[in-house]
Coordinates of C-alpha atoms and ligand atoms in Angstrom, one line a residue:
M1 CA 94.3 113.7 135.7
D2 CA 98.9 113.7 137.1
L3 CA 100.1 116.5 134.4
D4 CA 103.3 116.2 135.6
V5 CA 103.2 112.7 135.0
I6 CA 101.8 113.1 130.7
T7 CA 104.4 115.9 130.7
K8 CA 107.6 113.5 131.9
Y9 CA 106.6 110.6 129.9
S10 CA 105.6 113.0 127.1
A11 CA 110.2 114.1 127.4
L12 CA 110.1 110.6 126.3
H13 CA 108.6 110.8 123.0
A14 CA 110.2 114.3 122.0
K15 CA 109.0 116.0 119.2
P16 CA 111.5 117.5 117.3
G17 CA 111.6 121.1 117.8
G18 CA 110.1 123.3 115.2
L19 CA 108.7 120.2 113.6
I20 CA 104.9 121.1 111.9
L21 CA 102.5 118.2 110.2
Q22 CA 99.2 118.0 109.4
Y23 CA 96.5 116.1 110.0
G24 CA 95.5 114.7 106.4
T25 CA 92.8 113.1 104.4
A26 CA 94.4 110.2 105.8
G27 CA 95.5 111.4 109.1
F28 CA 99.6 112.4 109.4
R29 CA 101.9 111.2 107.3
T30 CA 105.2 111.7 106.6
K31 CA 109.2 109.0 107.3
A32 CA 109.2 107.3 110.7
E33 CA 112.0 108.3 112.3
H34 CA 109.6 111.7 112.4
L35 CA 106.5 110.2 114.2
D36 CA 106.9 109.3 117.8
H37 CA 105.3 112.1 119.5
V38 CA 102.5 112.1 116.8
M39 CA 102.4 109.0 118.0
F40 CA 102.0 109.1 121.9
R41 CA 99.8 112.0 121.5
M42 CA 97.7 110.4 119.2
G43 CA 97.1 107.2 122.5
L44 CA 96.5 110.8 124.3
L45 CA 93.5 112.0 122.3
A46 CA 92.0 109.1 121.8
V47 CA 92.3 109.0 125.2
L48 CA 90.0 111.7 125.0
R49 CA 87.8 110.8 121.9
S50 CA 87.4 107.5 124.3
K51 CA 85.8 109.4 127.4
Q52 CA 84.1 112.2 125.6
T53 CA 81.8 109.7 123.3
K54 CA 82.1 107.0 125.2
S55 CA 82.4 103.9 123.0
T56 CA 85.6 102.2 121.5
I57 CA 88.3 104.4 119.7
G58 CA 90.6 102.9 117.9
V59 CA 94.1 103.7 116.2
M60 CA 95.6 102.4 112.9
V61 CA 99.4 103.0 112.6
T62 CA 100.8 102.7 108.5
A63 CA 101.1 105.0 104.9
S64 CA 99.0 103.0 103.5
H65 CA 100.6 103.3 100.1
N66 CA 103.2 105.7 100.7
P67 CA 106.3 104.2 100.7
E68 CA 107.9 102.4 103.2
E69 CA 110.2 104.5 105.5
D70 CA 106.7 106.7 105.7
N71 CA 104.5 106.2 108.9
G72 CA 101.3 107.6 109.5
V73 CA 98.4 106.9 111.9
K74 CA 94.7 108.1 112.4
L75 CA 91.6 108.1 114.0
V76 CA 89.0 105.7 113.9
D77 CA 85.3 107.3 114.8
P78 CA 82.9 105.1 117.1
L79 CA 81.4 103.7 114.1
G80 CA 84.1 103.3 112.1
E81 CA 83.8 106.2 111.0
M82 CA 87.1 108.5 110.1
L83 CA 87.5 111.4 113.4
A84 CA 85.3 114.7 112.9
P85 CA 86.5 117.9 111.4
S86 CA 87.5 119.9 115.1
W87 CA 89.1 116.5 116.5
E88 CA 91.4 116.7 113.0
E89 CA 91.5 119.7 114.0
H90 CA 92.8 118.7 117.8
A91 CA 94.5 116.3 117.0
T92 CA 97.2 119.0 114.0
C93 CA 97.3 121.1 117.7
L94 CA 98.7 118.2 119.9
A95 CA 100.8 117.5 117.4
N96 CA 102.2 120.6 117.3
A97 CA 102.2 122.0 120.0
E98 CA 106.0 122.3 121.6
E99 CA 107.2 120.0 124.9
Q100 CA 106.7 123.4 127.6
D101 CA 103.2 123.9 126.0
M102 CA 101.8 120.0 126.4
Q103 CA 99.6 120.7 128.7
R104 CA 97.9 123.7 127.5
V105 CA 97.2 122.6 124.6
L106 CA 96.0 119.3 126.0
I107 CA 94.0 121.1 128.7
G108 CA 92.8 123.1 126.9
I109 CA 90.9 120.0 124.2
I110 CA 89.3 118.9 127.2
E111 CA 88.1 122.0 128.6
K112 CA 86.3 122.8 124.0
E113 CA 85.4 119.6 123.7
A114 CA 83.7 119.2 128.0
V115 CA 85.7 115.6 128.4
N116 CA 85.1 114.0 131.6
L117 CA 88.2 112.8 133.2
Q118 CA 86.8 111.3 134.6
Q119 CA 85.1 107.9 132.3
D120 CA 86.4 105.0 131.1
A121 CA 88.3 104.9 127.7
F122 CA 88.9 101.8 125.7
V123 CA 91.3 102.4 122.8
V124 CA 92.1 99.1 119.8
I125 CA 95.2 99.3 117.7
G126 CA 96.1 97.9 114.8
R127 CA 99.2 98.0 113.1
D128 CA 100.7 97.3 109.5
T129 CA 103.9 95.1 107.9
R130 CA 106.2 99.1 107.7
P131 CA 110.0 97.5 109.9
S132 CA 108.6 101.7 111.6
S133 CA 105.0 100.5 112.5
E134 CA 105.3 97.6 114.9
K135 CA 107.6 100.3 117.9
L136 CA 105.4 103.6 116.0
S137 CA 103.0 101.2 118.1
H138 CA 104.3 101.5 121.9
S139 CA 104.9 104.8 121.2
V140 CA 100.4 105.4 120.5
I141 CA 99.8 102.9 123.9
D142 CA 102.4 104.4 126.1
G143 CA 100.4 107.3 125.6
V144 CA 97.2 105.7 126.1
T145 CA 98.4 104.2 129.6
I146 CA 99.3 107.3 130.5
L147 CA 95.9 108.9 130.2
R148 CA 95.0 105.7 131.9
G149 CA 93.4 104.2 129.2
Q150 CA 92.0 100.1 128.3
F151 CA 93.3 99.3 125.3
H152 CA 93.3 96.4 123.1
D153 CA 96.5 95.4 121.0
Y154 CA 95.3 93.8 118.1
G155 CA 98.8 93.7 116.3
L156 CA 98.9 93.5 112.6
L157 CA 95.8 94.4 110.1
T158 CA 94.7 96.2 107.7
T159 CA 92.4 99.4 108.0
P160 CA 89.5 97.8 107.2
Q161 CA 90.2 95.0 109.7
L162 CA 90.1 98.0 112.3
H163 CA 87.4 100.3 111.6
Y164 CA 85.6 96.4 111.6
M165 CA 86.3 95.8 115.4
V166 CA 85.6 98.8 116.3
Y167 CA 81.8 99.4 114.3
C168 CA 81.4 95.8 116.3
R169 CA 82.3 96.9 119.7
N170 CA 80.6 99.9 119.4
T171 CA 76.8 98.8 118.3
S172 CA 78.2 95.0 121.2
G173 CA 78.7 92.4 119.3
Q174 CA 75.9 93.1 116.3
Y175 CA 77.2 93.8 113.3
G176 CA 79.5 90.9 113.9
K177 CA 82.2 89.6 116.7
A178 CA 85.4 91.5 117.0
T179 CA 88.6 89.3 116.3
I180 CA 89.9 89.1 113.5
E181 CA 88.2 85.3 113.4
G182 CA 84.8 87.0 113.2
Y183 CA 85.5 89.7 110.4
Y184 CA 87.2 86.2 108.3
Q185 CA 83.7 84.0 109.7
K186 CA 81.2 86.5 108.9
L187 CA 82.9 87.7 104.9
S188 CA 83.6 84.1 104.1
K189 CA 79.9 82.6 105.2
A190 CA 77.9 85.1 102.6
F191 CA 80.9 85.1 100.4
V192 CA 80.4 81.2 100.5
E193 CA 76.1 81.4 101.0
L194 CA 76.2 84.5 97.3
T195 CA 78.1 82.1 95.4
K196 CA 76.5 78.6 95.9
Q197 CA 73.4 80.6 93.7
A198 CA 76.0 80.8 90.6
S199 CA 75.3 78.3 88.7
C200 CA 78.8 76.3 88.2
S201 CA 78.6 73.8 85.4
G202 CA 80.4 74.1 82.9
D203 CA 82.2 76.4 85.0
E204 CA 86.2 76.7 85.4
Y205 CA 87.2 76.8 88.5
R206 CA 87.1 80.7 89.6
T207 CA 90.6 81.9 90.1
L208 CA 92.1 85.5 91.0
K209 CA 95.6 86.4 91.2
V210 CA 96.0 89.0 93.5
D211 CA 99.3 91.5 94.0
C212 CA 99.0 92.6 98.1
A213 CA 101.9 95.5 97.4
N214 CA 104.4 93.8 99.6
G215 CA 102.2 94.6 103.0
I216 CA 99.7 93.3 105.0
G217 CA 96.9 92.5 102.9
A218 CA 99.3 89.3 101.8
L219 CA 99.3 87.5 105.7
K220 CA 95.7 88.9 105.7
L221 CA 94.4 87.5 102.5
R222 CA 96.4 83.9 103.5
E223 CA 94.6 83.3 106.5
M224 CA 91.5 84.2 105.1
E225 CA 91.4 81.8 101.9
H226 CA 91.0 78.3 103.4
Y227 CA 87.2 80.3 104.8
F228 CA 86.2 81.6 101.6
S229 CA 88.1 78.6 99.1
Q230 CA 84.9 76.6 98.2
G231 CA 83.4 79.5 95.7
L232 CA 87.5 81.1 94.7
S233 CA 90.8 80.2 95.1
V234 CA 93.2 83.0 95.3
H235 CA 97.0 82.9 94.1
V236 CA 98.9 85.9 96.3
F237 CA 101.6 87.7 94.6
N238 CA 103.8 91.1 95.7
D239 CA 103.3 88.6 99.3
G240 CA 106.3 90.5 101.4
T241 CA 109.1 87.7 101.5
K242 CA 110.7 89.3 99.1
G243 CA 109.5 92.6 97.4
K244 CA 109.5 96.4 99.2
L245 CA 106.2 97.5 100.5
N246 CA 104.4 99.5 97.6
H247 CA 107.6 99.2 94.9
L248 CA 106.2 99.1 91.8
C249 CA 103.5 96.9 93.0
G250 CA 99.8 98.0 94.7
A251 CA 97.1 99.4 93.2
D252 CA 98.0 102.7 93.8
F253 CA 101.3 101.7 90.5
V254 CA 98.5 100.4 89.0
K255 CA 96.4 103.5 88.8
S256 CA 98.5 105.6 88.4
H257 CA 101.0 104.1 85.4
Q258 CA 98.2 102.4 84.3
K259 CA 100.5 99.3 84.3
P260 CA 100.6 95.7 85.8
P261 CA 102.7 95.7 89.1
E262 CA 106.0 93.8 88.7
G263 CA 106.4 90.8 90.3
M264 CA 102.9 89.2 88.6
E265 CA 102.8 86.9 85.3
M266 CA 100.2 87.7 83.5
K267 CA 98.3 84.6 81.2
S268 CA 95.7 86.6 78.4
N269 CA 92.5 87.1 79.3
E270 CA 92.9 86.5 83.1
R271 CA 91.8 88.6 85.8
C272 CA 94.1 90.2 88.4
C273 CA 93.7 93.2 91.3
S274 CA 95.8 94.6 93.2
F275 CA 95.4 95.8 97.4
D276 CA 96.7 98.6 98.8
G277 CA 99.6 98.2 101.6
D278 CA 97.3 98.5 103.6
A279 CA 94.0 96.7 101.6
D280 CA 91.8 99.4 101.7
R281 CA 91.7 100.0 98.0
I282 CA 91.8 97.3 95.3
V283 CA 92.3 98.1 90.8
Y284 CA 91.2 94.4 88.9
Y285 CA 93.2 94.6 85.5
Y286 CA 93.6 92.3 83.6
R287 CA 96.4 91.7 79.8
D288 CA 93.6 91.1 76.5
A289 CA 94.9 88.3 73.9
D290 CA 97.0 91.1 72.3
G291 CA 98.8 92.1 75.3
H292 CA 97.1 94.9 76.2
F293 CA 96.9 96.0 79.8
H294 CA 93.7 97.1 80.7
L295 CA 92.4 98.3 84.1
I296 CA 88.9 98.1 86.2
D297 CA 88.9 101.2 88.2
G298 CA 87.2 101.9 91.4
D299 CA 84.6 103.5 89.1
K300 CA 84.4 100.3 86.8
I301 CA 83.7 98.2 90.5
A302 CA 81.0 100.4 91.4
T303 CA 79.0 99.9 88.2
L304 CA 79.1 96.2 88.5
I305 CA 77.9 96.6 91.9
S306 CA 76.1 99.8 91.3
S307 CA 73.9 97.5 88.6
F308 CA 73.9 94.3 89.5
L309 CA 72.0 95.9 93.4
K310 CA 69.8 98.1 90.8
E311 CA 69.3 94.1 89.0
L312 CA 68.8 91.8 92.0
L313 CA 65.9 95.3 93.3
L314 CA 64.2 95.5 90.3
E315 CA 63.5 91.1 91.1
I316 CA 62.1 91.6 94.3
G317 CA 59.5 95.2 93.0
E318 CA 61.6 97.3 96.0
N319 CA 62.0 100.7 96.0
L320 CA 64.8 101.5 97.6
N321 CA 66.3 104.6 96.8
I322 CA 70.0 103.9 95.3
G323 CA 72.8 106.8 95.0
V324 CA 76.5 106.4 93.7
V325 CA 79.1 108.3 95.4
Q326 CA 82.7 109.6 93.5
T327 CA 84.9 111.7 93.4
A328 CA 85.9 115.2 91.1
Y329 CA 88.6 112.0 89.4
A330 CA 86.1 109.6 88.6
N331 CA 86.8 108.5 84.5
G332 CA 83.6 111.0 82.6
S333 CA 82.9 107.7 81.2
S334 CA 81.0 105.9 84.3
T335 CA 79.2 109.4 85.7
R336 CA 77.7 109.3 81.4
Y337 CA 76.8 105.5 82.1
L338 CA 75.3 105.4 85.7
E339 CA 73.4 108.5 84.5
E340 CA 72.5 106.8 81.2
V341 CA 72.4 103.7 80.7
M342 CA 71.9 102.6 83.9
K343 CA 69.5 106.0 85.0
V344 CA 71.3 105.7 89.0
P345 CA 71.4 109.4 90.2
V346 CA 75.5 110.3 91.0
Y347 CA 77.6 113.2 93.3
C348 CA 80.1 113.8 93.4
T349 CA 81.5 115.3 96.5
K350 CA 85.8 116.4 97.7
T351 CA 88.0 114.0 97.4
G352 CA 88.8 111.2 100.6
V353 CA 86.7 108.6 102.0
K354 CA 85.7 110.5 104.9
H355 CA 83.5 113.2 101.9
L356 CA 82.7 110.2 100.1
H357 CA 81.4 108.3 103.4
H358 CA 79.1 111.3 104.6
K359 CA 77.4 111.5 101.4
A360 CA 76.5 107.4 100.5
Q361 CA 75.1 107.3 104.6
E362 CA 72.2 109.8 102.7
F363 CA 70.6 107.4 101.1
D364 CA 68.7 103.7 102.0
I365 CA 71.4 102.1 99.2
G366 CA 74.6 104.2 98.7
I367 CA 77.6 103.3 96.5
Y368 CA 81.0 105.4 96.9
F369 CA 83.9 104.3 95.3
E370 CA 86.8 106.5 94.9
A371 CA 88.6 105.9 90.7
N372 CA 91.8 104.5 92.9
G373 CA 89.8 102.2 94.0
H374 CA 88.5 102.6 97.4
G375 CA 85.0 102.4 98.5
T376 CA 82.0 100.2 99.7
V377 CA 78.5 100.4 99.6
L378 CA 76.0 101.2 102.9
F379 CA 72.8 100.0 103.4
S380 CA 70.8 102.3 105.4
K381 CA 69.1 100.1 109.1
V382 CA 65.7 100.7 107.4
A383 CA 66.6 99.2 104.6
E384 CA 68.3 96.9 106.0
M385 CA 65.8 95.9 107.5
K386 CA 63.1 95.5 104.5
I387 CA 65.4 93.2 103.0
K388 CA 65.7 91.2 105.7
Q389 CA 62.2 91.3 106.3
L390 CA 61.8 90.3 102.2
A391 CA 64.3 87.4 102.7
K392 CA 61.7 86.1 105.4
E393 CA 58.2 86.8 103.6
L394 CA 58.8 86.7 99.6
E395 CA 58.9 83.0 98.0
D396 CA 59.9 80.5 95.3
N397 CA 62.8 82.7 93.1
K398 CA 62.0 86.6 95.4
R399 CA 63.0 84.8 98.0
K400 CA 66.6 83.4 96.5
V401 CA 66.5 87.3 95.7
A402 CA 65.8 88.2 98.6
K403 CA 68.6 86.1 100.7
M404 CA 71.1 86.9 98.2
L405 CA 71.0 91.3 99.6
E406 CA 70.8 90.0 103.2
N407 CA 74.0 88.2 101.7
I408 CA 75.5 91.7 99.6
I409 CA 74.3 93.3 103.2
D410 CA 76.6 90.7 104.5
L411 CA 80.0 90.9 102.6
F412 CA 79.8 94.6 102.7
N413 CA 82.6 95.8 105.3
Q414 CA 80.3 99.1 106.2
A415 CA 82.4 100.3 107.7
A416 CA 85.5 101.0 105.7
G417 CA 86.3 100.1 101.8
D418 CA 87.6 97.8 102.2
A419 CA 89.8 95.5 99.3
I420 CA 89.0 91.8 100.5
S421 CA 85.5 92.7 101.2
D422 CA 85.4 94.4 97.2
M423 CA 87.6 92.1 95.6
L424 CA 84.7 89.1 97.3
V425 CA 81.6 91.6 96.3
T426 CA 83.1 91.5 92.5
E427 CA 84.1 87.6 92.4
A428 CA 80.6 87.3 93.2
I429 CA 78.9 89.8 91.5
L430 CA 81.0 88.3 88.3
A431 CA 80.0 84.7 89.1
L432 CA 76.7 85.1 90.0
K433 CA 76.1 87.0 86.5
G434 CA 78.7 84.6 84.4
L435 CA 80.8 87.7 83.2
T436 CA 84.3 87.0 81.7
I437 CA 86.8 90.3 83.2
Q438 CA 86.2 91.5 79.4
Q439 CA 82.6 91.2 79.5
W440 CA 82.5 93.2 82.4
D441 CA 85.1 95.8 81.3
A442 CA 82.7 96.1 78.2
L443 CA 80.2 97.5 79.5
Y444 CA 82.0 102.1 79.2
T445 CA 85.0 102.4 77.8
D446 CA 87.8 104.8 80.2
L447 CA 88.5 108.9 78.4
P448 CA 92.1 108.9 78.5
N449 CA 93.2 110.5 81.3
R450 CA 96.5 112.0 82.4
Q451 CA 97.6 112.9 86.5
L452 CA 100.0 115.2 86.9
K453 CA 101.3 117.1 89.5
V454 CA 103.1 120.2 89.7
K455 CA 106.1 121.8 93.2
V456 CA 104.1 125.5 94.0
A457 CA 106.1 126.9 97.2
D458 CA 102.5 126.9 99.1
R459 CA 99.8 124.3 97.5
Q460 CA 97.3 126.5 99.7
V461 CA 97.3 129.4 97.3
I462 CA 95.0 127.1 95.2
N463 CA 91.3 126.4 96.8
T464 CA 88.3 125.5 94.8
T465 CA 85.2 124.6 95.0
D466 CA 82.4 123.0 93.5
A467 CA 83.4 119.7 94.2
E468 CA 86.6 120.4 93.2
R469 CA 86.0 120.8 90.2
Q470 CA 86.8 124.6 89.9
A471 CA 90.0 126.8 91.3
V472 CA 88.5 130.0 93.3
T473 CA 92.1 131.1 93.7
P474 CA 94.4 132.3 91.8
P475 CA 92.8 134.9 90.4
G476 CA 92.5 133.9 86.9
L477 CA 93.9 129.7 87.0
Q478 CA 90.1 128.9 86.6
E479 CA 89.3 131.4 82.9
A480 CA 93.5 129.8 81.7
I481 CA 91.4 126.2 83.0
N482 CA 88.8 127.0 80.9
G483 CA 90.1 128.6 77.9
L484 CA 92.8 125.1 77.3
V485 CA 90.2 122.5 78.1
K486 CA 88.1 124.7 75.0
K487 CA 91.0 123.2 72.7
Y488 CA 90.5 120.1 73.3
R489 CA 87.3 116.8 72.0
L490 CA 85.5 115.4 75.0
S491 CA 87.9 117.5 77.9
R492 CA 88.4 118.1 81.1
A493 CA 90.0 119.1 83.1
F494 CA 91.2 120.2 87.2
V495 CA 93.2 120.9 89.5
R496 CA 93.4 120.8 94.1
P497 CA 95.6 121.1 96.6
S498 CA 97.0 117.3 97.3
G499 CA 96.2 116.2 100.9
T500 CA 98.7 113.7 101.4
E501 CA 101.6 114.9 99.3
D502 CA 103.2 118.7 99.3
V503 CA 101.7 119.2 95.5
V504 CA 99.4 120.3 93.5
R505 CA 97.0 117.2 91.9
V506 CA 96.7 118.1 87.4
Y507 CA 93.4 115.9 86.1
A508 CA 93.1 116.2 83.0
E509 CA 90.7 113.5 80.3
A510 CA 90.1 114.2 76.5
D511 CA 88.7 112.2 73.2
S512 CA 91.9 111.1 72.7
Q513 CA 95.5 109.8 74.8
E514 CA 97.1 112.3 73.4
S515 CA 95.1 115.7 74.1
A516 CA 94.7 114.4 77.0
D517 CA 98.1 114.5 77.9
S518 CA 98.9 117.4 76.0
L519 CA 95.4 119.0 78.1
A520 CA 97.7 117.7 81.6
H521 CA 100.5 119.6 80.4
E522 CA 99.1 122.8 79.6
V523 CA 97.2 123.1 82.6
S524 CA 100.4 122.4 85.2
L525 CA 102.3 125.8 83.0
A526 CA 99.7 127.9 84.5
V527 CA 99.5 126.0 88.2
F528 CA 103.2 126.6 87.8
Q529 CA 103.4 130.0 86.4
L530 CA 99.8 130.8 88.2
A531 CA 100.3 129.5 91.3
G532 CA 103.7 129.9 92.2
G533 CA 105.4 126.8 91.0
V534 CA 109.1 125.8 92.2
G535 CA 112.2 124.4 90.7
E536 CA 112.1 122.8 86.9
R537 CA 109.1 124.1 84.9
P538 CA 106.9 121.0 83.5
Q539 CA 107.8 119.1 80.9
P540 CA 106.5 117.6 78.1
G541 CA 106.2 114.1 77.5
F542 CA 105.5 111.2 80.7
Ligands
16G601 C1 94.1 109.7 101.2 C2 92.7 109.4 101.1 C3 92.0 108.6 99.1 C4 92.0 110.1 98.7 C5 93.6 110.4 99.0 C6 93.7 112.0 97.4 C7 91.5 108.4 103.0 C8 90.9 107.4 103.2 N1 92.4 107.7 102.0 O1 94.6 108.6 100.4 O2 91.3 108.9 99.7 O3 92.0 110.2 97.4 O4 94.1 110.9 100.3 O5 95.5 111.4 98.3 O6 91.2 109.1 103.0 P1 95.6 113.8 97.1 O7 95.1 114.6 98.3 O8 97.4 113.5 97.9 O9 95.7 113.3 96.2
MG602 MG1 95.0 102.5 101.4

């Protein structure tokens, strides 16, 4: 490897002196203009990771639900998973090395990870629709090329589609074809076969309104639409032709503001959903006859899916173990419903898909969802083989049910949470069970909740344990929270440093919205006082 050449080219993607960035929960994210050097260097790192794993590695250029001016990048590991933690550290070191230290840092990684430089490398690249994404993806390609890696640039893709491509390529096409048509065909075929079994008598033709956050989801949904139009007709809103990406729309906006997106007409009782900017999250919602808005978040999607899977398994008498994985943000009512009514085991992990994904792999069928709408279902190889066998062996009705399960396995993107895939699964289940969105919503009632942000000098002074539900530092904070929580009924609160923004996040729930709001405010004040708040003291009211 000619390191002098790398140094020369690196200067063309020079790092602004002193800029420090962190490979966070979902890669690097900041203003697009600060990212050119990071992209180039992630191209380099992807080649090294590819050589080390002897597999295809993915690089996705996106900042998901962040504002349009931001951008970001993350690496995708061989089975479509998030980058391994030790490599996240390398990514941070490499991104922050000043120009003159680049060679040393690169050599350090190569030695530490025993990368064989003679090994071939292959990198696949995808990007979202941000104005800055195309140029930044070329900087990734520069990095890949300089280290003599081979690459395929898929251009515009949703984040889960890139995960899918990586997974397909590293399983020699067994999982599916690593092309955009391959993705559309695999999911649509499963969806159409699954919904064929729904009794359509008297059913109106199924339609769904989809807010695409003015992002990549709109493009891809339009391309895909005719593959599944037999089973579902989608009406795309916020398709990017007028509005700004993620501005007053998209899954993150709808979930955090608990209100409908701009740019979508909602009649009462119509089924609507929102994707986020890179289409890896989905939330559903509707307006009732009185005009009230009802949000159906990731927790309720997980509940619908797990109850359906449990029913199917029961019908064929198969005893595969199911586990549901959530985070501390899961609404208390959802956890209670899953455990007490549905009798499925529920586990809590730290925020961030990699933690949930990892835990979900422990089960035959691992269902994981964050309340914000990111999630999927993982089927173990054993479960998949068993179901496939049953679909051949069983008779009549049971065989039909096993076939449905087979289609469900194909319909879930097992490489990552995927708004398109989750949407199709949800639509199929609602059709098969003949459920309206109101009936689905009525499974349980969410506890009123509130999320707030607090600015502090250094958010890392907050350390947590018990899947982020308890703060161990700064001293006195958890005791203060415990004291406040006691003042309200059915209440719960926790704080954690954000992995994507320079803030501390506060979550509170209680028996009424007033109580949840007031508890969240009081906890914010405790954070401000005990964890070094900066700027104005948190004010009550939202
Ligand atoms: C990222 C995570 C998401 C998590 C969120 C939390 C991935 C792919 N995405 O968007 O899972 O919920 O960060 O953000 O892991 P926060 O740390 O700022 O609260
Ligand atoms: Mg996203």
